[in-house]
Short mmCIF file of C-alpha atoms and ligand atoms in Angstrom, two decimals:
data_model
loop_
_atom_site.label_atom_id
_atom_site.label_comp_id
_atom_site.label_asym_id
_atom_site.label_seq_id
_atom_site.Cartn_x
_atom_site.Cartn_y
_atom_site.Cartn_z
CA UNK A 1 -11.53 -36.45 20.75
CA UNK A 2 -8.35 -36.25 19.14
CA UNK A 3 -7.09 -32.80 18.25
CA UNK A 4 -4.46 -31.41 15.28
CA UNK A 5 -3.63 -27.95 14.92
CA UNK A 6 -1.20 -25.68 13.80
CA UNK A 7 -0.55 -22.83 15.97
CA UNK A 8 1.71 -19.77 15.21
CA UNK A 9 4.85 -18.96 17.00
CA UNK A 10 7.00 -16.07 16.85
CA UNK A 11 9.86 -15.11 18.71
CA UNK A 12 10.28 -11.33 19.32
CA UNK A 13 14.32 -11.92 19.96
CA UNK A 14 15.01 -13.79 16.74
CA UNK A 15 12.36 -12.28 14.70
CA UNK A 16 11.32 -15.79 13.75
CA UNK A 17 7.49 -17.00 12.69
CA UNK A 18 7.08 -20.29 12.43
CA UNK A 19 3.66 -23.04 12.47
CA UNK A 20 4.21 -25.88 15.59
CA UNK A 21 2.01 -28.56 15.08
CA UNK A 22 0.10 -29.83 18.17
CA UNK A 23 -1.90 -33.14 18.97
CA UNK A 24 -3.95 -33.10 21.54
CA UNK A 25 -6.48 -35.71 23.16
CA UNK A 26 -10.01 -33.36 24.56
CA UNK A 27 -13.60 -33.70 25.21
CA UNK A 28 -15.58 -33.09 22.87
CA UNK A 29 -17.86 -30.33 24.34
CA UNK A 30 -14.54 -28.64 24.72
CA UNK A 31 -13.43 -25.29 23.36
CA UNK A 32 -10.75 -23.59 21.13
CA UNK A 33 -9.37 -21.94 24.59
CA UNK A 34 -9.26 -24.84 25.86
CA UNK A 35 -6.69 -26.62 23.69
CA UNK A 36 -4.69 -23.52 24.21
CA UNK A 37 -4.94 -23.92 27.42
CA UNK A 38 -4.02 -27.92 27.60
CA UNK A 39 -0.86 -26.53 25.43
CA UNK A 40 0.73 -24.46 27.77
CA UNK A 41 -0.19 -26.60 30.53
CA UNK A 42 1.14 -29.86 29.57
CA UNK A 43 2.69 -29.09 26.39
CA UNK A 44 4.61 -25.84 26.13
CA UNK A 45 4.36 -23.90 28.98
CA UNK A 46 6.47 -21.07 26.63
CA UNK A 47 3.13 -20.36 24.27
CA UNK A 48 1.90 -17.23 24.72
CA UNK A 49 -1.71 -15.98 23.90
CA UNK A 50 -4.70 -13.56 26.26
CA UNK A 51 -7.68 -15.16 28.19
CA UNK A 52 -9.28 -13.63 30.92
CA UNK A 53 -13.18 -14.74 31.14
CA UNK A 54 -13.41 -17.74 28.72
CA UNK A 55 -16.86 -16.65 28.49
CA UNK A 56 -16.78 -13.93 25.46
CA UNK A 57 -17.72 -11.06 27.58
CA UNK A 58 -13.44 -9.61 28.54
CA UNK A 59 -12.69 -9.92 24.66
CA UNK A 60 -8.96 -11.24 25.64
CA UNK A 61 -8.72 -14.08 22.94
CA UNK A 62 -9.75 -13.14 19.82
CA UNK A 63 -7.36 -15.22 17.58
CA UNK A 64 -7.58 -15.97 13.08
CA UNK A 65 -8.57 -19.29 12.75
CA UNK A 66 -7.90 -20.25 8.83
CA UNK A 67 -7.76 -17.10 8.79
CA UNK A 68 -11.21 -15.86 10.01
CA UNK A 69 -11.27 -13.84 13.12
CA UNK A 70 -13.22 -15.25 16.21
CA UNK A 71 -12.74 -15.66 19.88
CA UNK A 72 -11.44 -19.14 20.92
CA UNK A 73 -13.34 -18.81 24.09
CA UNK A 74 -16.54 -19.29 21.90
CA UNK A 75 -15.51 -21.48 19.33
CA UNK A 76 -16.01 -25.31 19.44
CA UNK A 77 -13.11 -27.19 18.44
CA UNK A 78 -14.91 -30.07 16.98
CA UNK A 79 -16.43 -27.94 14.45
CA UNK A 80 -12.81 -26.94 13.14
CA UNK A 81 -11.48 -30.52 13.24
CA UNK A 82 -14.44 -32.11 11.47
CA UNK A 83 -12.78 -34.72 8.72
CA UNK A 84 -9.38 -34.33 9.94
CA UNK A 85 -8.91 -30.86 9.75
CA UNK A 86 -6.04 -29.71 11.54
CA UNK A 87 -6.70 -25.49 11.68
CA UNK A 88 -4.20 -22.97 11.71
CA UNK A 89 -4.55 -20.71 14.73
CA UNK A 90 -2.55 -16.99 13.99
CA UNK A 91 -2.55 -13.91 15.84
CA UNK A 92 -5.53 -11.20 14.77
CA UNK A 93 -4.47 -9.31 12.16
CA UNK A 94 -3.28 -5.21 11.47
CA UNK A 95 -1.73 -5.11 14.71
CA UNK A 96 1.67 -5.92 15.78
CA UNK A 97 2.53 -9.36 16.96
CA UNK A 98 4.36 -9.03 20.53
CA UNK A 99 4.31 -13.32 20.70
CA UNK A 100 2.93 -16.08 19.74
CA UNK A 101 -0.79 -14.98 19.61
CA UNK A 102 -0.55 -11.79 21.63
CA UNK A 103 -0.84 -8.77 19.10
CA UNK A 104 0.02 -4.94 20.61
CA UNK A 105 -3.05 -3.43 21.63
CA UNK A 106 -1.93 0.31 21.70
CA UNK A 107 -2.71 1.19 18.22
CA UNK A 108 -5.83 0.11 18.89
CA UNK A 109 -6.56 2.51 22.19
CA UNK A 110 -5.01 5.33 20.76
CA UNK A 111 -7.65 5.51 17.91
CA UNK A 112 -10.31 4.93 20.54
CA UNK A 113 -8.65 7.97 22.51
CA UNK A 114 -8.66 10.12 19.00
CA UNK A 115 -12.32 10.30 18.83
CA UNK A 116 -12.91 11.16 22.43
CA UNK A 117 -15.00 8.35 23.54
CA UNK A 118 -16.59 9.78 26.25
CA UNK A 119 -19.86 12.16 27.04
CA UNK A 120 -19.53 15.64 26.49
CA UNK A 121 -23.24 16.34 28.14
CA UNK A 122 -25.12 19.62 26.86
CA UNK A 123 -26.56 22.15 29.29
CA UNK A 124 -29.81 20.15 30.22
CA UNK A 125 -28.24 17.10 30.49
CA UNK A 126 -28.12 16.40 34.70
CA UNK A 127 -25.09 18.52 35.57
CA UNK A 128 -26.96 19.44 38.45
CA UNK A 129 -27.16 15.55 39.43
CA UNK A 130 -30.17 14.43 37.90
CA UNK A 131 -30.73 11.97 35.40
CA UNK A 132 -31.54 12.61 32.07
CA UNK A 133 -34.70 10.29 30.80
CA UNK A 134 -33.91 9.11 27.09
CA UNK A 135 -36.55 7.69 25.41
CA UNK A 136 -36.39 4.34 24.45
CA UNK A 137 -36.55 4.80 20.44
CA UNK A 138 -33.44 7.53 20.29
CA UNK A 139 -31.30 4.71 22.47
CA UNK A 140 -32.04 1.99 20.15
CA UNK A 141 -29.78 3.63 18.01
CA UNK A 142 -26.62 2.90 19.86
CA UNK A 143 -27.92 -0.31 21.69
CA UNK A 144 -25.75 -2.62 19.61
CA UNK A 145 -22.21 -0.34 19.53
CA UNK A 146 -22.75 -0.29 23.42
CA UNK A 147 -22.29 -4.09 23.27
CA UNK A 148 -18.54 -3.58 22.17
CA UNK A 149 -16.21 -5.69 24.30
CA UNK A 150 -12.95 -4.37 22.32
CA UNK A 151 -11.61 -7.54 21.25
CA UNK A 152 -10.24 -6.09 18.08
CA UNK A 153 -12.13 -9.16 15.86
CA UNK A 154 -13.18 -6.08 13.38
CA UNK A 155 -9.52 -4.11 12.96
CA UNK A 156 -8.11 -7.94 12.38
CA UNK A 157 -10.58 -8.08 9.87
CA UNK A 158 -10.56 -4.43 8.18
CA UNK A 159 -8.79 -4.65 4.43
CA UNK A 160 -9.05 -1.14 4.38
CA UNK A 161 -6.95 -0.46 7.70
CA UNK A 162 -4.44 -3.16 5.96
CA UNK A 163 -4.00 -0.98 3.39
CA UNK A 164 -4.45 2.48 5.06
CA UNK A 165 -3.40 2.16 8.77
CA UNK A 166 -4.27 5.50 9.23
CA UNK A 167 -7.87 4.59 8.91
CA UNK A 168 -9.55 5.12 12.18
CA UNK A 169 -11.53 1.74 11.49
CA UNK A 170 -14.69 0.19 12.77
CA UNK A 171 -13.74 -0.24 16.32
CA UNK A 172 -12.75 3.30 17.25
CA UNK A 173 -15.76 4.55 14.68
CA UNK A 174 -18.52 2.01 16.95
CA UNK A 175 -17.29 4.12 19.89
CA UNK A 176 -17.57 7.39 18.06
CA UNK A 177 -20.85 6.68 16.54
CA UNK A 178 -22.22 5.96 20.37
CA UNK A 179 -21.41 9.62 21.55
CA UNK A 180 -22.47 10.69 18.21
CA UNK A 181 -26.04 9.02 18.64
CA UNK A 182 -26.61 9.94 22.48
CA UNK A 183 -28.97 12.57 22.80
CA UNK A 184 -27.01 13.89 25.75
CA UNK A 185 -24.08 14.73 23.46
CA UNK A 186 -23.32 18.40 23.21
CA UNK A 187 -20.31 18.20 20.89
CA UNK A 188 -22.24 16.32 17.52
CA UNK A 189 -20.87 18.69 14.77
CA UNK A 190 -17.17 18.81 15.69
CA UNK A 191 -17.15 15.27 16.15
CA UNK A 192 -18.70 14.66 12.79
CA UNK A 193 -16.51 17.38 11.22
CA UNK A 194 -13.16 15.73 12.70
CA UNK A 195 -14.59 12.21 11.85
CA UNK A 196 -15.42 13.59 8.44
CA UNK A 197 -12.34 14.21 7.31
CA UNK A 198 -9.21 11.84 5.68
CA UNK A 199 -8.73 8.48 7.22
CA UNK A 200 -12.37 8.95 9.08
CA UNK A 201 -15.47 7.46 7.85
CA UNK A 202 -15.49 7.75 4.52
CA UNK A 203 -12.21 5.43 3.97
CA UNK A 204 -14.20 2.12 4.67
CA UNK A 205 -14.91 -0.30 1.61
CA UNK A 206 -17.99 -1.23 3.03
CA UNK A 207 -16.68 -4.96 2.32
CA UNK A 208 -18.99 -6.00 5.58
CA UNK A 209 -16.30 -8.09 7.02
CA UNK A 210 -16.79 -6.40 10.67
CA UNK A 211 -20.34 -7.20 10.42
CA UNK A 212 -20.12 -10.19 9.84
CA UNK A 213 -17.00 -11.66 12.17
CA UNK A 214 -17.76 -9.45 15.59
CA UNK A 215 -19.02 -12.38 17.54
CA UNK A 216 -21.30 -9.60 19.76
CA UNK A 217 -23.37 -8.37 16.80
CA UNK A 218 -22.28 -4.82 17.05
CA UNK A 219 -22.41 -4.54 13.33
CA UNK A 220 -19.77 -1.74 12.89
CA UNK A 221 -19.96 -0.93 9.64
CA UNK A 222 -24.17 -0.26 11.04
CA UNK A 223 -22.70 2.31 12.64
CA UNK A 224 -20.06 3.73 10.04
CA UNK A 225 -23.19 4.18 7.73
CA UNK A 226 -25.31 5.85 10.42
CA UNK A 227 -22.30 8.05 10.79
CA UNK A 228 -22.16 8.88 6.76
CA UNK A 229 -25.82 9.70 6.83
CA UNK A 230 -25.91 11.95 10.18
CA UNK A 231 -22.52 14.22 8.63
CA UNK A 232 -24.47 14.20 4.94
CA UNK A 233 -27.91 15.15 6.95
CA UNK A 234 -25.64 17.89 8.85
CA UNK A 235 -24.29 18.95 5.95
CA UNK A 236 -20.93 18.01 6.33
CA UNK A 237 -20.12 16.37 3.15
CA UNK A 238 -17.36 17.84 1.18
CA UNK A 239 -14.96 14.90 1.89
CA UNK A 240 -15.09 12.78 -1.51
CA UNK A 241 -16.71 9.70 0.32
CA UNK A 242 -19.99 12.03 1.20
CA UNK A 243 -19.68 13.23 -2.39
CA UNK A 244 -19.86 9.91 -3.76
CA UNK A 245 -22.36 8.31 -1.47
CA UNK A 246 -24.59 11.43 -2.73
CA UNK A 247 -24.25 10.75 -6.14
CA UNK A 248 -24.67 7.44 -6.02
CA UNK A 249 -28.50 8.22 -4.65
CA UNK A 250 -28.93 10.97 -7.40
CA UNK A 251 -27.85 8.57 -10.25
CA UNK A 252 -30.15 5.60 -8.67
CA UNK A 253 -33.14 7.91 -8.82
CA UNK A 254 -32.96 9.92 -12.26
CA UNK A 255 -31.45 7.22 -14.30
CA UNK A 256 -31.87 3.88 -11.99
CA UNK A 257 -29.03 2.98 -12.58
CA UNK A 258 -25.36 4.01 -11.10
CA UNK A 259 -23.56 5.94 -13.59
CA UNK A 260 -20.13 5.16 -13.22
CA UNK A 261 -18.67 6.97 -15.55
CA UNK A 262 -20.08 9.98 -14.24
CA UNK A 263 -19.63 9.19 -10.60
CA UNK A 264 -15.74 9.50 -10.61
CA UNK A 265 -16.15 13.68 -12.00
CA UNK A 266 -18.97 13.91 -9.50
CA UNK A 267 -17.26 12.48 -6.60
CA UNK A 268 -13.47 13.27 -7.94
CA UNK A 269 -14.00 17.00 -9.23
CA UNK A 270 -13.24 17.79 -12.76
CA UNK A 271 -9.82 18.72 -12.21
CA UNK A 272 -8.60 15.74 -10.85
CA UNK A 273 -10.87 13.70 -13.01
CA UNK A 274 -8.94 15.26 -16.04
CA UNK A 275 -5.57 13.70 -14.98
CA UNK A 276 -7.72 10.18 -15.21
CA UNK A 277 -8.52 10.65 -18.77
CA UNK A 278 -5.48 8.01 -19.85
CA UNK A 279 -7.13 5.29 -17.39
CA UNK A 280 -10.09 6.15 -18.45
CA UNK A 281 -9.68 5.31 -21.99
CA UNK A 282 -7.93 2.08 -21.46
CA UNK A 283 -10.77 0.91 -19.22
CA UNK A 284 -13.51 2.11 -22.11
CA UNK A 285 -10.99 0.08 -24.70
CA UNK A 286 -11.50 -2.99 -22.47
CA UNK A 287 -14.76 -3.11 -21.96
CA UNK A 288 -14.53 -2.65 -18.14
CA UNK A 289 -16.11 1.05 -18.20
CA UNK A 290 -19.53 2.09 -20.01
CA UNK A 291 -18.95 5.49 -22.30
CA UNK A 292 -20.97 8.29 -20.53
CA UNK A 293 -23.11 9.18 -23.34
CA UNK A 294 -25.86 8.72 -24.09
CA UNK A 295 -27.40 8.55 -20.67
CA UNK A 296 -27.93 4.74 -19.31
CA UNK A 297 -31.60 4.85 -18.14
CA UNK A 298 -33.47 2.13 -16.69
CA UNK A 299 -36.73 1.47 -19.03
CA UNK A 300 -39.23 1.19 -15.94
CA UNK A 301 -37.74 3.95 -13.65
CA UNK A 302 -41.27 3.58 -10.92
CA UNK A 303 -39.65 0.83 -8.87
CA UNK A 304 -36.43 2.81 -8.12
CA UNK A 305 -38.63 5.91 -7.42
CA UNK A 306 -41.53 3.94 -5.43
CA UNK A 307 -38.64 2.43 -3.21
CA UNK A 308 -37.43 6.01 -2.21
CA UNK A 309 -40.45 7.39 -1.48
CA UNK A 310 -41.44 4.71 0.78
CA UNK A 311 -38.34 5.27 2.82
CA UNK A 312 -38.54 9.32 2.40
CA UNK A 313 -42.61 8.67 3.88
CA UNK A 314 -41.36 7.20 6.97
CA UNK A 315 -38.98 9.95 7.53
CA UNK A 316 -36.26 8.17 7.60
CA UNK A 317 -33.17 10.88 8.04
CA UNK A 318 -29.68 10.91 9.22
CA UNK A 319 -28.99 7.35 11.16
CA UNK A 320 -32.48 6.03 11.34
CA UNK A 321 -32.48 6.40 6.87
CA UNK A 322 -29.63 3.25 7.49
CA UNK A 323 -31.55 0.46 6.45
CA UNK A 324 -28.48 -1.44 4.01
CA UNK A 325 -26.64 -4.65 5.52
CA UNK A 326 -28.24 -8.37 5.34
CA UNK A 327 -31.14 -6.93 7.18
CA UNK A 328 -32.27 -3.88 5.11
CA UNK A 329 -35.59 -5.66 4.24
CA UNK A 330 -36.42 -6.35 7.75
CA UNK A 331 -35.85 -2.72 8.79
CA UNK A 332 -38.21 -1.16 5.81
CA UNK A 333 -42.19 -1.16 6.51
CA UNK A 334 -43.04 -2.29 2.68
CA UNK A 335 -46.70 -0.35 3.25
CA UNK A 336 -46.91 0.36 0.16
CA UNK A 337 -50.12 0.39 -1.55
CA UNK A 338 -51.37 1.08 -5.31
CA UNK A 339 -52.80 4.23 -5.09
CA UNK A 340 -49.57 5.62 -3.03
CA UNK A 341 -48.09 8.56 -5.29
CA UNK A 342 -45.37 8.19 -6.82
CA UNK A 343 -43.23 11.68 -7.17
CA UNK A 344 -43.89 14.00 -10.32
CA UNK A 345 -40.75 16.30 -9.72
CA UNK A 346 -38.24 13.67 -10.77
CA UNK A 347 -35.82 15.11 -13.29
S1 SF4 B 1 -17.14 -3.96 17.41
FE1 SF4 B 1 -17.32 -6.16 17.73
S2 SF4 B 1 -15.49 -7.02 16.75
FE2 SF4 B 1 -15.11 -4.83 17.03
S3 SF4 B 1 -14.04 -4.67 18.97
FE3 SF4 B 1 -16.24 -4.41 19.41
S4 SF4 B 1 -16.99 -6.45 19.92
FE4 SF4 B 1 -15.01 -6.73 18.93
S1 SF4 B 2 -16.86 -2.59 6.29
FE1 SF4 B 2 -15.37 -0.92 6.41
S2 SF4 B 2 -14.71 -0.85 8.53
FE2 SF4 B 2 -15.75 -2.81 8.22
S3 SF4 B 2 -14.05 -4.22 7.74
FE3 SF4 B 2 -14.85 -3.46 5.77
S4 SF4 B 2 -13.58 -1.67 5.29
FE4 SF4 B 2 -13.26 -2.14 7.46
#
């Protein structure tokens, strides 16, 4: 099979990034990896990029391909040269490039290290050298963020850490969320109350990107939500992302609808809302933002309802209320039948 693509270089003494074009004759069973490899082997032995398993279980190669994050230990190159397609292979993004496709991993660890990712075990939790049974149920909680092989595929992906690289991001937040969700954990609120706070969990987008490109199906935004919903069901929600995610619920059950307009005082406060006024008016001039009067109010409001008080009847709190992602509907027991009742004390 005959092979094009362009691969990345850049030179840490010059500064220089440039794309090399390489053509390359391969199997066709045969791998991203292994073009690298036939590169530096009989090509340019000067390419630099990270491989240890070439079975997507060490996490070493994670690479962009067209710009989509992946590991080129799993990713058949005959897919990416169907038609003639000659891919562009980069280094993973919001990290720093040290060469060709090796990125500086430090950044990386040392948000891992600032949420402590290791057990802090409560009183009954086998300090005298026993083990601690955990039932099944409480550990499906964290059985997909234990799956992590930190190859970085989700903080290459993360818009919001592009923008704020402060943001702890989904790779350091899977880790937290695993302590956070072991029942053996004695330290739940201060790690909630430190992961609460700016450039923690309420920073994501929730664009699903992470989800979606972490070739282990860890889901980490999964396990930002479950995060959002244990600090809210803790009561640790004053940060501005709790406030909003709260009000977002409130508006979808009285009105069924999200309020917008009323969502930035309620998640903004009024003072800081008042500076806003200016933008505010040029977005109601151009259409782009409703007028918060009168009240926008669905006409059949019982759907909206109904669905919350199926998910309130399976008691459904803290992480095991996440049920949002592609899979939401699989994760819901629709038991829902006529005669179920559907709440009087709505507003
Ligand atoms: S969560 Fe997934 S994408 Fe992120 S580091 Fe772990 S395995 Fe890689
Ligand atoms: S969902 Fe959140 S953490 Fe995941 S990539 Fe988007 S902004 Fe980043």
């Amino acid at each position: 099979m005959q092979v094009r693509l362009h691969v990345q270089r850049s030179d840490p003494v010059t500064g220089e990034t440039r794309l090399q074009l390489f053509e390359l004759e391969l199997p066709r069973e045969a791998t991203l990896l292994d073009c690298l490899e036939q590169i530096k082997d009989e090509v340019d032995g000067t390419l630099a990029f990270r491989r240890s398993c070439r079975e997507g279980i060490c996490g070493s190669c994670a690479v962009r391909i067209d710009g989509r994050t992946a590991l080129a230990c799993r990713t058949p190159v005959a897919e990416l040269v169907a038609e003639g397609h000659a891919p562009t292979i980069a280094p993973i993004g919001n990290l720093p490039v040290v060469r060709d496709l090796v990125v500086e991993m430090e950044p990386m660890w040392q948000k891992m290290r600032a949420v402590e990712p290791f057990l802090r075990p409560g009183p009954d939790c086998g300090l005298d050298g026993r083990e601690t049974p955990i039932p099944s149920a409480r550990l499906d909680a964290v059985r997909k963020e234990s799956l992590c092989i930190n190859c970085g595929a989700c903080v290459s992906e993360c818009d919001a850490m592009t923008v704020s690289p402060e943001f702890l991001g989904p790779h350091a937040l899977v880790k937290a969320w695993r302590l956070v969700g072991d029942p053996r954990d004695d330290a739940v609120a201060p790690r909630l109350k430190g992961l609460s706070g700016e450039h923690g969990i309420w920073e994501c987008t929730r664009c699903y990107l992470c989800n979606e490109r972490c070739p282990k199906g860890v889901d980490p935004r999964d396990a930002i939500a479950k995060l959002g919903a244990e600090a809210i069901a803790a009561r640790i929600d004053r940060d501005r992302g709790a406030r909003h995610a709260k009000w977002f619920v409130t508006s979808a059950r009285t009105t069924g609808w999200l309020r917008e307009s009323e969502l930035v005082v309620r998640t903004l406060g009024l003072a800081f809302s008042f500076a806003k006024i200016p933008l505010a008016l040029r977005l109601f001039r151009r259409g782009k933002a409703p007028l918060p009067l009168p009240r926008h109010r669905a006409r059949d409001l019982a759907p909206a309802r109904e669905l919350r008080h199926i998910v309130a009847g399976q008691d459904r709190r803290g992480a095991l209320g996440i049920v949002q992602g592609e899979r939401a509907l699989e994760r819901i027991d629709f038991i829902c039948s006529p005669e179920q009742p559907v709440g009087e004390d709505e507003p």
